[in-house]
Coordinates of C-alpha atoms and ligand atoms in Angstrom, one line a residue:
X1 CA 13.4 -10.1 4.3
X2 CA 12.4 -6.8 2.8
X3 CA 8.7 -6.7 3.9
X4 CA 8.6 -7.4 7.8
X5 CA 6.8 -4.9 9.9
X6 CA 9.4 -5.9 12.9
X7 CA 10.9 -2.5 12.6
X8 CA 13.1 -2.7 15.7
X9 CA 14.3 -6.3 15.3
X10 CA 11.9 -7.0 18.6
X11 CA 10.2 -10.0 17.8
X12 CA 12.5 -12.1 18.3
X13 CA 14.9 -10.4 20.9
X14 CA 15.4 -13.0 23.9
X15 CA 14.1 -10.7 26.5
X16 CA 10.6 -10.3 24.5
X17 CA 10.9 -14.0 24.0
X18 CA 11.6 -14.1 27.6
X19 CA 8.8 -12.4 28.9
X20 CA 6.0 -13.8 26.9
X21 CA 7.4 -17.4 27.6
X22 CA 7.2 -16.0 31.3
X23 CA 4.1 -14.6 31.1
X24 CA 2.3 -17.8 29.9
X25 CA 3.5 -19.8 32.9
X26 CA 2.5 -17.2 35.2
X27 CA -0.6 -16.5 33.8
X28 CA -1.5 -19.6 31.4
X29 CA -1.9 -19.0 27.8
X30 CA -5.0 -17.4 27.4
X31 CA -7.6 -14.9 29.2
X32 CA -10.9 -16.9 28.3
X33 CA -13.0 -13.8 28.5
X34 CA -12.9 -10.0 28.1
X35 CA -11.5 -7.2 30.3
X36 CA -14.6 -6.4 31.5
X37 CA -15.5 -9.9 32.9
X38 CA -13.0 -12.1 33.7
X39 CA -10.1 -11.1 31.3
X40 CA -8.2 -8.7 33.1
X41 CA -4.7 -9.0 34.6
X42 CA -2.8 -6.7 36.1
X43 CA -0.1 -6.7 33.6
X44 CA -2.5 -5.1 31.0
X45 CA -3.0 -2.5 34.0
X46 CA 0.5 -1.8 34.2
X47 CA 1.2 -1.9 29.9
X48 CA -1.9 0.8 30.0
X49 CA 0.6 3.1 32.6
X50 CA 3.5 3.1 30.9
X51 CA 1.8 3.3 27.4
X52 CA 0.4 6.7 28.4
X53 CA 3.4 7.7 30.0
X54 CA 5.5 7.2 27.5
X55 CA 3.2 8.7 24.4
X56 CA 2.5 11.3 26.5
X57 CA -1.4 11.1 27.0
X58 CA -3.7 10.9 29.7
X59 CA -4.7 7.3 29.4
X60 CA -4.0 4.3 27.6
X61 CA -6.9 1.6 26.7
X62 CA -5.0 -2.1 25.8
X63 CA -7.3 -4.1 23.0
X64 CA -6.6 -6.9 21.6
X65 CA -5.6 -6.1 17.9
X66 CA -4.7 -2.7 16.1
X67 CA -7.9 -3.6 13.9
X68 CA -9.9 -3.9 17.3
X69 CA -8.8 -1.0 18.8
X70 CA -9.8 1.3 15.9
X71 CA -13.0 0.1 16.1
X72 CA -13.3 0.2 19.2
X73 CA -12.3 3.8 19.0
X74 CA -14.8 5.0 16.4
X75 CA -17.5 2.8 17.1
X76 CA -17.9 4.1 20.6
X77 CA -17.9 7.0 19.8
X78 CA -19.8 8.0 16.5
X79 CA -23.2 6.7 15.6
X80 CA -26.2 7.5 12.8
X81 CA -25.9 11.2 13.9
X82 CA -22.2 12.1 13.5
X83 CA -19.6 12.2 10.6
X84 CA -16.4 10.4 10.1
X85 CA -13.4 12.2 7.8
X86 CA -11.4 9.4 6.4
X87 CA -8.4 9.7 4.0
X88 CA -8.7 7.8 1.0
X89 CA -5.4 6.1 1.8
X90 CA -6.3 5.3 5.6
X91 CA -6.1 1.7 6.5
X92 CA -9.1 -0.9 5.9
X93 CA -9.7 -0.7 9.5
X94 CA -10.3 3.4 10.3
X95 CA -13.2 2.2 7.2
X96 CA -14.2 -0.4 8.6
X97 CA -14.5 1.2 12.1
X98 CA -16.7 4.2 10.6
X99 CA -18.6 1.6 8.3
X100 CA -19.7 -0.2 11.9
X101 CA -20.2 3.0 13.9
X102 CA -23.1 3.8 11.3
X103 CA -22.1 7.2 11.2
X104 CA -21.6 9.1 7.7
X105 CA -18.5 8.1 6.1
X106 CA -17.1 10.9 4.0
X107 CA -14.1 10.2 1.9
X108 CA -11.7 13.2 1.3
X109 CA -8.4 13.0 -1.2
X110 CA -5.4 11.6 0.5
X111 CA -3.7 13.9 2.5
X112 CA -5.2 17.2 1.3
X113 CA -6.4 19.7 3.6
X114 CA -8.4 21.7 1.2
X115 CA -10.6 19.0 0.3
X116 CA -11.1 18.0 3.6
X117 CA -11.9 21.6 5.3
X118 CA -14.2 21.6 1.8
X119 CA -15.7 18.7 2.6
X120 CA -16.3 19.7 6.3
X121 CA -17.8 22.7 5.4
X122 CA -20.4 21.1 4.4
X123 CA -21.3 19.6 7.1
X124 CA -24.9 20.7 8.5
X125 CA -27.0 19.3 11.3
X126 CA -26.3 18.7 15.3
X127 CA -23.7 15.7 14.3
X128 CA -19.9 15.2 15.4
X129 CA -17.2 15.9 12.7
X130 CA -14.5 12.8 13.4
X131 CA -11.2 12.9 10.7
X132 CA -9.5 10.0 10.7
X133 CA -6.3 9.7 9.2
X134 CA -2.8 6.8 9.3
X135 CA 0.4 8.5 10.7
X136 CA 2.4 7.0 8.5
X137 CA 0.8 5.5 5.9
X138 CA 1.6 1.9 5.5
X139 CA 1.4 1.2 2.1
X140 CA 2.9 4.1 0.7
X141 CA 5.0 5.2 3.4
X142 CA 4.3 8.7 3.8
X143 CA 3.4 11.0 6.6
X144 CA 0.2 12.7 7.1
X145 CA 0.5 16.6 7.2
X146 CA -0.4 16.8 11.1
X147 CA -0.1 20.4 11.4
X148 CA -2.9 21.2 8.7
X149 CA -5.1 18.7 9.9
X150 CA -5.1 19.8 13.4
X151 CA -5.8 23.2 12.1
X152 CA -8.8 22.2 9.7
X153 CA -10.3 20.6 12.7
X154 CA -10.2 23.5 14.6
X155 CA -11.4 25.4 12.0
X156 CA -14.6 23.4 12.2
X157 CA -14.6 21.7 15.3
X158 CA -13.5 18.5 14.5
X159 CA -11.9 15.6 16.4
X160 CA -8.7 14.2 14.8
X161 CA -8.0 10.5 15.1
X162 CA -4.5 9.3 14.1
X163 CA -4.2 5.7 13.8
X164 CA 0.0 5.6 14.2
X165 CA 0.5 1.8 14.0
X166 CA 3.8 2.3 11.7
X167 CA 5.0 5.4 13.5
X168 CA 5.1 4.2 16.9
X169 CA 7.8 3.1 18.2
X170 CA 9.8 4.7 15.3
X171 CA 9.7 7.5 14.6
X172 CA 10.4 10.7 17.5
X173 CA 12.4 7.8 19.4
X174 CA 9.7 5.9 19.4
X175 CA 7.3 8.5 20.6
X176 CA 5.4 8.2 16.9
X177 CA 4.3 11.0 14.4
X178 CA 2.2 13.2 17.1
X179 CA 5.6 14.0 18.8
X180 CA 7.5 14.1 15.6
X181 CA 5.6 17.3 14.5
X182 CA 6.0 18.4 18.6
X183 CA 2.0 18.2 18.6
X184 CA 1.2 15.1 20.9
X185 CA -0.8 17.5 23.3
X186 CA -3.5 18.6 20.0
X187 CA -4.4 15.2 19.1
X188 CA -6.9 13.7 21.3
X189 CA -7.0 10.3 19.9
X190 CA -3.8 8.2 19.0
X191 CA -4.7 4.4 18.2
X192 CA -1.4 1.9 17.9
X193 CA -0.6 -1.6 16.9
X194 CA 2.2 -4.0 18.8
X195 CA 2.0 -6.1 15.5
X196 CA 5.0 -3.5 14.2
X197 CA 7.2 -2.3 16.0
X198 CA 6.5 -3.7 19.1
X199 CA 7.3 -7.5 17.5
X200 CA 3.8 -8.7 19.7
X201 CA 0.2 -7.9 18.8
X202 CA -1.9 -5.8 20.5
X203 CA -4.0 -2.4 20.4
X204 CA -4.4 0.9 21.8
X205 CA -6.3 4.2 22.3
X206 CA -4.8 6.9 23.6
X207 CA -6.6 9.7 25.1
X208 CA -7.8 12.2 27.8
X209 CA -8.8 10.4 30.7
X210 CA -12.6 10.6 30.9
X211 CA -12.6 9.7 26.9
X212 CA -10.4 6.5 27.5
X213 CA -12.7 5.6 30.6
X214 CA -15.7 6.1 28.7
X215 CA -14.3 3.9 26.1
X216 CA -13.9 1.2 28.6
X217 CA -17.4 1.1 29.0
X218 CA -19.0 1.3 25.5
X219 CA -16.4 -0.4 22.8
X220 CA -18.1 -3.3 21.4
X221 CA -14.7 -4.4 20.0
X222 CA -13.3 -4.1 23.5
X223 CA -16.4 -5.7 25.6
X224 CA -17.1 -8.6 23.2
X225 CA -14.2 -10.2 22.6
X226 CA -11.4 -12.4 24.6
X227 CA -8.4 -9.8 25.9
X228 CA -5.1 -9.8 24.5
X229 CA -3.0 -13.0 25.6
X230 CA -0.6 -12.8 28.9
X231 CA 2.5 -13.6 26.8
X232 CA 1.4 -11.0 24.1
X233 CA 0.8 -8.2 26.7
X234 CA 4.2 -9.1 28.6
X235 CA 5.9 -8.7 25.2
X236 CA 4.7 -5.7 24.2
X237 CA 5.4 -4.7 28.0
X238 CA 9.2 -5.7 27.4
X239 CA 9.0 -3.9 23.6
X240 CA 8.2 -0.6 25.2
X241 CA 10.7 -0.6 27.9
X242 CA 13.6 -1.7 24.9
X243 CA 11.8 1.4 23.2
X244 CA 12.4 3.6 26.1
X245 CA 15.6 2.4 27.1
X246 CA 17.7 1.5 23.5
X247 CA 16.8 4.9 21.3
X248 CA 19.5 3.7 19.0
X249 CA 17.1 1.7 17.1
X250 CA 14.5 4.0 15.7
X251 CA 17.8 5.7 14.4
X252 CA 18.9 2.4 12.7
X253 CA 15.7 1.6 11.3
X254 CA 15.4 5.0 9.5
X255 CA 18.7 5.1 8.4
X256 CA 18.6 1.7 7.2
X257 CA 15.5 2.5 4.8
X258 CA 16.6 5.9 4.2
X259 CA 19.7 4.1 2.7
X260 CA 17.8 1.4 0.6
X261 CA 15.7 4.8 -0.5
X262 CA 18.1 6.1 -2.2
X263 CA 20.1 2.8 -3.4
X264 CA 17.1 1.9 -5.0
X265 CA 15.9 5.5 -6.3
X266 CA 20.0 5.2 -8.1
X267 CA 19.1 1.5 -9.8
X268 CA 16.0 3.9 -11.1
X269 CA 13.1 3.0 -9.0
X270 CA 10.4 5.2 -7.6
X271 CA 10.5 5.7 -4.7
X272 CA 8.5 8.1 -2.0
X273 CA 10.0 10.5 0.5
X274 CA 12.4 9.7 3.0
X275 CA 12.1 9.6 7.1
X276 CA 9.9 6.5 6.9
X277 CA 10.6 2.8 8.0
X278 CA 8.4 2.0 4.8
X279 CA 9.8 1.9 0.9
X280 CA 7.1 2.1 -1.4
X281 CA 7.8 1.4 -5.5
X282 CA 5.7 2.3 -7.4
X283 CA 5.5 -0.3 -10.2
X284 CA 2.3 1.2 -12.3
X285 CA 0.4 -1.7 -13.3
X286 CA -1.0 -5.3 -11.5
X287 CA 1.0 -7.6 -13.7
X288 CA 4.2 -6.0 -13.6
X289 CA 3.9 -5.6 -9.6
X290 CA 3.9 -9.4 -9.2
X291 CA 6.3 -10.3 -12.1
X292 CA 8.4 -8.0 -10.1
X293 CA 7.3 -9.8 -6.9
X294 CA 8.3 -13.4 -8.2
X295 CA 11.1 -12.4 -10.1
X296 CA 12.6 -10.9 -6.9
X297 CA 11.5 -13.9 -4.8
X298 CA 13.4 -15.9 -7.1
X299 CA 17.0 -13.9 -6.6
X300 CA 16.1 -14.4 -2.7
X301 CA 14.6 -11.1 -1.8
X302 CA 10.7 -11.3 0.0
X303 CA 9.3 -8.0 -0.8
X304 CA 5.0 -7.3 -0.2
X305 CA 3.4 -7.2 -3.3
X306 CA 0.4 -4.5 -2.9
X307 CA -2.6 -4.6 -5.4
X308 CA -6.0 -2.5 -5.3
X309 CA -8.2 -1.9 -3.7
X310 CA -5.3 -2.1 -0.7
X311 CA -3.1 0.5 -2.5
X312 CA -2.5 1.4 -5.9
X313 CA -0.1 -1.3 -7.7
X314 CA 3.0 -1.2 -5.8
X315 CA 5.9 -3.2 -4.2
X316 CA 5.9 -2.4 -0.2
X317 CA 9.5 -2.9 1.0
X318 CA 10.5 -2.5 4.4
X319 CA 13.3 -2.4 6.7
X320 CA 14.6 -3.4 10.4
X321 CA 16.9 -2.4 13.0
X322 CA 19.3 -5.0 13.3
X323 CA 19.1 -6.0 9.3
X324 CA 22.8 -6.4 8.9
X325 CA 24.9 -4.7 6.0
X326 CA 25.8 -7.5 4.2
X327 CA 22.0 -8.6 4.5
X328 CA 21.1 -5.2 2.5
X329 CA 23.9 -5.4 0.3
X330 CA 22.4 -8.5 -1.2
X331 CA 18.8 -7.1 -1.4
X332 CA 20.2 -4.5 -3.6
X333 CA 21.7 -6.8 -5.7
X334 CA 18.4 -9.0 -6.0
X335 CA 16.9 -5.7 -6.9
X336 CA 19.5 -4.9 -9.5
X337 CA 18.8 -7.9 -11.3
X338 CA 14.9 -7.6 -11.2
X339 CA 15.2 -4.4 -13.3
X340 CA 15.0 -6.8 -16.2
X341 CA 11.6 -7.5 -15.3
X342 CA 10.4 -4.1 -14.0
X343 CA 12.3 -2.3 -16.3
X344 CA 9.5 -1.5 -19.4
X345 CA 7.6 0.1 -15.1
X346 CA 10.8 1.6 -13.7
X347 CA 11.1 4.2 -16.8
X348 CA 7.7 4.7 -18.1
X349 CA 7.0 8.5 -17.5
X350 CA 10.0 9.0 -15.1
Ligands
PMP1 N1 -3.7 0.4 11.3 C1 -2.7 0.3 10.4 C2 -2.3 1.6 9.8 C3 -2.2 -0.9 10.1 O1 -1.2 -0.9 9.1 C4 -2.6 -2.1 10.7 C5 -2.0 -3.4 10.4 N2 -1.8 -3.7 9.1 C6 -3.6 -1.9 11.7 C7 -4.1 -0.7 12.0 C8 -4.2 -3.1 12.4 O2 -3.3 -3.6 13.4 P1 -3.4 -5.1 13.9 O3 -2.5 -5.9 13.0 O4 -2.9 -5.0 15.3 O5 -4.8 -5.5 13.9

């Protein structure tokens, strides 16, 4: 399994497993209604605490999915009037968050500054600016450049989101890309997944206080639909805590993909930068991305084939903490003998 977005190995460790099976007899298997009504449980209180504690914000607000929270974040607060900043890379759901809020959607070139403090400076009227970028991004596997951004939205008073679902729990000991670049306290929103890392599903906002409370109040995302199950929350509950308490695997994880990065950069594929859970080839063109995919299926190797408009052509692989030697050893091999397929891809213009 080269493709799983388990990056810690969480999913299925017995005292996740534990707590969700726990959980659901304590609490049954479902909320049947929204926070707001008659959905919420104290353990979603007490997964909001020690989320912001631990990523070093205000406040935490606990959605349902990644997906939700996102929209939740943008759609409650941009409308007709303001302006959302997305990468061209960012993830279908920062689009489809800005798409819903009805504000502006501006596109700007993937992770350049100068376009987007061009594209900001034209912005005219009484409107918010919102940029809205990935941490890491998850197809490609590369980081945003947080510093610059930060600074561009300074420069013209803009509001940075960064939607860290694949640097969570990863990277900064789990602290995510904010802390990484030391800069947790400049971003004022950090949205999260527990479908990664945290081996559940789940979604957050991070934020000041009286944003995050606001929030509360004026998400559709978060008002109109069920909240997220009992066993769900109590395993992403039991996640974080492994997080906090067992930094050993963000290190594992990294060094495990840094590894296959470079193993797979000698058998002459292209790879991106290091210091990412996520190993991105770039294999050029649609049919040799899933001739690639099959050919590597067949030697026994599941990697994600990606294919527009998700990502240029590309195969995503991925690592985990607790993926064993031996386990990678035989990857390699698998991607060894899919050369002869990807080969004519691997060399073109290298
Ligand atoms: N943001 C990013 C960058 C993602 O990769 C994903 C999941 N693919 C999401 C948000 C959505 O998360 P969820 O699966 O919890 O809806």
């Amino acid at each position: 399994m080269c493709g799983s977005n388990d990056y810690l190995g969480l999913s299925t460790d017995p005292r996740v497993t534990a707590a969700a099976a726990e959980a659901a007899s304590q609490y049954g298997a479902g909320c049947t209604g929204s926070r707001l009504l008659n959905g919420n449980l104290d353990l979603h209180e007490e997964l909001e605490r020690e989320l912001a504690d631990f990523f070093g914000k205000e406040a935490a607000l606990l959605l349902t999915t990644g997906y939700q929270a996102n929209l939740g974040a943008i759609g409650g607060l941009c409308g007709p009037a303001d302006t959302v900043y997305v990468d061209k890379e960012a993830h279908a759901s920062l689009i489809d968050a800005a798409r819903l809020s009805r504000a502006k959607l501006q596109w700007f070139h993937h992770n350049d500054t100068e376009d987007l403090a061009a594209k900001l400076a034209q912005h005219s009227g009484p409107g918010g600016k919102l940029v809205a970028v990935d941490g890491v991004y998850s197809m490609e596997g590369d980081l945003c450049p947080l510093p610059e951004l930060l600074d561009v939205c300074d420069r013209f008073d803009a509001t940075l989101l960064l939607d860290d679902a694949h640097g969570a729990g990863v990277l900064a000991a789990g602290r995510g890309t904010a802390e990484h670049f030391g800069l947790t306290d400049r971003v004022p929103l950090i949205t999260l997944t527990f479908s990664k890392a945290f081996g559940s599903i789940g979604g957050v906002v991070l934020g000041d206080e009286d944003v995050v409370e606001y929030l509360r109040h004026h998400s559709r995302s978060l008002l109109f639909s069920a909240s997220a199950s009992p066993a769900n929350t109590a395993a992403a509950l039991a996640s974080l805590r492994i997080v906090r308490d067992e930094p050993w695997r963000c290190e594992a994880v990294l060094k495990k993909a840094d590894h296959m990065r470079s193993e797979l950069l000698a058998l002459g594929y292209r790879t991106g930068e290091p210091g990412t859970p996520v190993v991105s080839l770039d294999t050029q063109d649609e049919i040799h991305t899933l001739l690639g995919w099959r050919r590597l299926m067949d030697t026994g190797v599941y990697v994600n084939a990606v294919l527009p408009p998700a990502a240029s052509p590309r195969l995503r692989t991925s690592y985990t903490a607790v993926q064993t030697e031996e386990q990678l050893d035989r990857a390699l091999a698998g991607f060894a003998l899919a050369r002869d397929v990807l080969g004519p891809v691997l060399t073109r213009g290298a």
